[in-house]
Amino acid sequence: MTLVTTEVRGDVGIATLNNPERRNVLSQPMVQAIVAALHDFARQRLRVVVLRAAAGSKVWSAGHDVHELPEQGRDPLGWDDPLRHLIREIEICPAPVIAMVEGSVWGGACETVMACDLVVAAPTVTFALTPARLGVPYNISGMLTLLNGSNMRIAKEMAFTAKPIGAERAERLGIVNHVVPADTLEAFCLAMAGDIAANAPLSVAVMKEQLRILAGAHPMTPQGFERVAGLRRLVYDSADYREGIRAFKEKREPVFRGE
Ligand code: YXS
């Protein structure tokens, strides 16, 4: 099965997540397919990318594939993790990536949407960041994506509560650029893509890269890095981390004991 279908319309590449049976989870094969589409669009020198799910999707993406999360003793979101690779590829893609969102967005898929350059959502869309619900120690570049895609108060609310926020509120908060009725969502995104594609692609690409570099320009001391690595290891070595993953697989509520 093709996990991602692609289409080219003029200077715009459209990549559609195509695994509804597993709610478009960002498994390693899915991430590889998305990245392959981004690379193919770049080879064709397309000027804008639209990343979407199929029309009418109830779930845009259920996030990281929980079955790929290591049960213990290994960083679940290390540098080579598929989700981390996807985020970096979206960020370095020379063409702006528009996240065209229908359905609910979960966990690492929230970060994926926030890593996109522009977000256009249907009114019923929700975003839920779920590390705390699974006992997962999110990673610091992921936290920076969340912070850059929202603001400190909202990043904390989403991360600490793991509760969904709706599209209208997300637009008020600047997480979403536009909320558009589902039946005009594609036309709206393609029109915006056309506006961008009509401009100088080298100018657009360099401004995207400048903003990426500026957004990531945060000093961190070696001690700070080692402190974060140590704290995260305590979490992914914890019983709560194991409990979160097992509860998901056993389709039950987790019971966290803080150890
Ligand atoms: O059990 P079967 O084989 O039928 O497969 C089911 C689900 O297990 C599977 N599935 C997933 N498999 C692995 N990883 C996932 N994230 C995942 N989500 C779903 O897909 C099949 C259909 O799911 P089902 O029956 O629950 O569909 P539904 O329509 O009733 O509900 C859709 C959702 C999305 C509301 C529900 O599947 C759900 O709550 N999924 C988990 C969403 C979530 O917590 N994602 C976070 C994943 S962890 C992650 O992204 C980061 C590591 S972090 O946590 O740090 O942010």
Tab-separated table of C-alpha atoms in Angstrom, residues 75-250:
chain	number	residue	atom	x	y	z
A	75	ASP	CA	15.818	7.216	24.278
A	76	PRO	CA	12.404	7.038	22.531
A	77	LEU	CA	13.036	10.301	20.671
A	78	GLY	CA	16.713	10.225	19.835
A	79	TRP	CA	18.333	11.961	16.883
A	80	ASP	CA	17.642	9.086	14.461
A	81	ASP	CA	14.043	8.530	15.596
A	82	PRO	CA	11.728	8.720	12.559
A	83	LEU	CA	9.733	11.607	14.048
A	84	ARG	CA	12.892	13.637	14.677
A	85	HIS	CA	14.024	12.951	11.118
A	86	LEU	CA	10.656	14.084	9.732
A	87	ILE	CA	10.683	17.338	11.701
A	88	ARG	CA	14.179	18.211	10.454
A	89	GLU	CA	13.294	17.394	6.843
A	90	ILE	CA	10.237	19.660	6.954
A	91	GLU	CA	12.311	22.452	8.478
A	92	ILE	CA	15.131	22.243	5.888
A	93	CYS	CA	12.818	21.724	2.904
A	94	PRO	CA	13.580	24.788	0.707
A	95	ALA	CA	9.913	25.141	-0.272
A	96	PRO	CA	7.424	26.338	2.336
A	97	VAL	CA	5.312	23.445	3.649
A	98	ILE	CA	1.626	24.146	4.234
A	99	ALA	CA	-0.054	21.777	6.687
A	100	MET	CA	-3.600	21.299	5.398
A	101	VAL	CA	-5.370	19.819	8.398
A	102	GLU	CA	-8.656	17.927	8.667
A	103	GLY	CA	-9.377	15.643	11.618
A	104	SER	CA	-7.692	15.257	14.985
A	105	VAL	CA	-3.932	15.636	15.418
A	106	TRP	CA	-2.086	13.736	18.156
A	107	GLY	CA	1.295	13.698	19.837
A	108	GLY	CA	4.226	13.909	17.461
A	109	ALA	CA	1.811	14.817	14.654
A	110	CYS	CA	1.111	18.072	16.547
A	111	GLU	CA	4.802	18.843	16.392
A	112	THR	CA	4.853	17.834	12.723
A	113	VAL	CA	2.073	20.339	11.960
A	114	MET	CA	3.825	23.009	14.017
A	115	ALA	CA	7.090	22.356	12.171
A	116	CYS	CA	5.297	23.181	8.923
A	117	ASP	CA	5.608	26.770	7.768
A	118	LEU	CA	1.901	27.496	7.498
A	119	VAL	CA	-1.121	25.753	9.025
A	120	VAL	CA	-4.624	25.853	7.563
A	121	ALA	CA	-7.241	23.852	9.477
A	122	ALA	CA	-10.878	22.901	9.178
A	123	PRO	CA	-13.093	24.110	12.045
A	124	THR	CA	-13.446	20.660	13.687
A	125	VAL	CA	-9.696	20.081	13.929
A	126	THR	CA	-8.188	19.430	17.369
A	127	PHE	CA	-4.568	19.292	18.497
A	128	ALA	CA	-3.507	17.129	21.466
A	129	LEU	CA	0.104	16.876	22.628
A	130	THR	CA	0.306	13.575	24.493
A	131	PRO	CA	3.763	12.817	26.004
A	132	ALA	CA	2.409	13.281	29.523
A	133	ARG	CA	-0.460	10.853	28.779
A	134	LEU	CA	2.028	8.175	27.754
A	135	GLY	CA	4.835	8.940	30.189
A	136	VAL	CA	7.115	9.893	27.303
A	137	PRO	CA	10.010	12.303	27.944
A	138	TYR	CA	9.641	14.607	24.975
A	139	ASN	CA	12.922	15.931	23.644
A	140	ILE	CA	14.280	19.450	23.778
A	141	SER	CA	14.185	20.259	20.051
A	142	GLY	CA	10.581	19.047	20.081
A	143	MET	CA	9.828	21.388	22.966
A	144	LEU	CA	11.397	24.205	20.929
A	145	THR	CA	9.133	23.389	17.968
A	146	LEU	CA	6.161	23.586	20.345
A	147	LEU	CA	7.395	26.860	21.848
A	148	ASN	CA	8.059	28.416	18.429
A	149	GLY	CA	4.693	27.178	17.170
A	150	SER	CA	2.728	28.677	20.054
A	151	ASN	CA	3.930	30.499	23.164
A	152	MET	CA	5.218	29.516	26.601
A	153	ARG	CA	1.838	29.480	28.369
A	154	ILE	CA	0.135	27.444	25.615
A	155	ALA	CA	3.116	25.117	25.217
A	156	LYS	CA	2.869	24.365	28.941
A	157	GLU	CA	-0.911	23.914	28.839
A	158	MET	CA	-0.735	21.516	25.873
A	159	ALA	CA	2.243	19.568	27.265
A	160	PHE	CA	1.065	19.356	30.892
A	161	THR	CA	-2.662	18.663	30.325
A	162	ALA	CA	-2.354	16.560	27.132
A	163	LYS	CA	-5.878	17.810	26.411
A	164	PRO	CA	-6.942	18.739	22.875
A	165	ILE	CA	-7.329	22.367	21.820
A	166	GLY	CA	-9.674	23.270	18.985
A	167	ALA	CA	-8.941	24.962	15.670
A	168	GLU	CA	-10.689	28.248	16.470
A	169	ARG	CA	-8.710	28.687	19.704
A	170	ALA	CA	-5.535	27.578	17.935
A	171	GLU	CA	-6.115	30.284	15.340
A	172	ARG	CA	-6.684	32.937	18.043
A	173	LEU	CA	-3.377	31.835	19.587
A	174	GLY	CA	-1.468	31.964	16.319
A	175	ILE	CA	-0.822	28.209	16.170
A	176	VAL	CA	-3.002	28.061	13.044
A	177	ASN	CA	-2.821	30.661	10.254
A	178	HIS	CA	-6.381	30.175	9.011
A	179	VAL	CA	-9.495	28.159	9.899
A	180	VAL	CA	-11.430	27.398	6.729
A	181	PRO	CA	-14.603	25.335	6.102
A	182	ALA	CA	-13.670	21.764	5.138
A	183	ASP	CA	-15.338	22.065	1.724
A	184	THR	CA	-13.127	25.009	0.758
A	185	LEU	CA	-9.963	23.893	2.593
A	186	GLU	CA	-8.159	22.471	-0.438
A	187	ALA	CA	-8.994	25.451	-2.670
A	188	PHE	CA	-7.840	27.854	0.059
A	189	CYS	CA	-4.542	26.021	0.543
A	190	LEU	CA	-3.866	25.813	-3.191
A	191	ALA	CA	-4.633	29.517	-3.599
A	192	MET	CA	-2.191	30.373	-0.809
A	193	ALA	CA	0.357	28.032	-2.375
A	194	GLY	CA	-0.178	29.832	-5.672
A	195	ASP	CA	0.470	33.208	-4.034
A	196	ILE	CA	3.777	31.892	-2.656
A	197	ALA	CA	4.740	30.119	-5.903
A	198	ALA	CA	4.250	33.377	-7.837
A	199	ASN	CA	7.000	35.024	-5.763
A	200	ALA	CA	10.769	34.673	-6.132
A	201	PRO	CA	11.568	31.142	-4.894
A	202	LEU	CA	15.166	31.953	-3.892
A	203	SER	CA	13.958	34.881	-1.778
A	204	VAL	CA	11.251	32.759	-0.138
A	205	ALA	CA	13.690	29.881	0.505
A	206	VAL	CA	16.334	32.103	2.111
A	207	MET	CA	13.762	33.790	4.357
A	208	LYS	CA	12.482	30.362	5.424
A	209	GLU	CA	16.052	29.268	6.258
A	210	GLN	CA	16.822	32.497	8.120
A	211	LEU	CA	13.711	32.061	10.258
A	212	ARG	CA	14.670	28.421	10.929
A	213	ILE	CA	18.143	29.461	12.107
A	214	LEU	CA	16.779	32.326	14.224
A	215	ALA	CA	14.062	30.098	15.758
A	216	GLY	CA	16.728	27.584	16.799
A	217	ALA	CA	19.239	30.150	18.073
A	218	HIS	CA	19.170	29.273	21.766
A	219	PRO	CA	22.427	28.937	23.709
A	220	MET	CA	22.790	25.777	25.793
A	221	THR	CA	25.838	24.986	27.894
A	222	PRO	CA	27.387	21.488	27.852
A	223	GLN	CA	26.248	21.162	31.449
A	224	GLY	CA	22.724	22.192	30.438
A	225	PHE	CA	22.720	19.587	27.665
A	226	GLU	CA	23.956	16.868	30.027
A	227	ARG	CA	21.422	17.840	32.698
A	228	VAL	CA	18.534	17.518	30.213
A	229	ALA	CA	19.897	14.186	28.916
A	230	GLY	CA	20.121	12.888	32.475
A	231	LEU	CA	16.630	14.054	33.429
A	232	ARG	CA	15.100	12.520	30.274
A	233	ARG	CA	16.890	9.219	30.971
A	234	LEU	CA	15.283	9.066	34.423
A	235	VAL	CA	11.911	9.316	32.641
A	236	TYR	CA	12.445	6.725	29.900
A	237	ASP	CA	13.978	4.380	32.507
A	238	SER	CA	10.945	4.854	34.788
A	239	ALA	CA	8.113	2.461	35.567
A	240	ASP	CA	5.695	5.206	34.482
A	241	TYR	CA	7.174	5.176	30.963
A	242	ARG	CA	6.656	1.419	30.734
A	243	GLU	CA	3.155	1.810	32.198
A	244	GLY	CA	2.177	4.486	29.661
A	245	ILE	CA	3.138	2.352	26.695
A	246	ARG	CA	1.613	-0.842	28.132
A	247	ALA	CA	-1.650	0.943	28.975
A	248	PHE	CA	-1.883	2.159	25.380
A	249	LYS	CA	-1.261	-1.330	23.994
A	250	GLU	CA	-3.739	-2.861	26.484
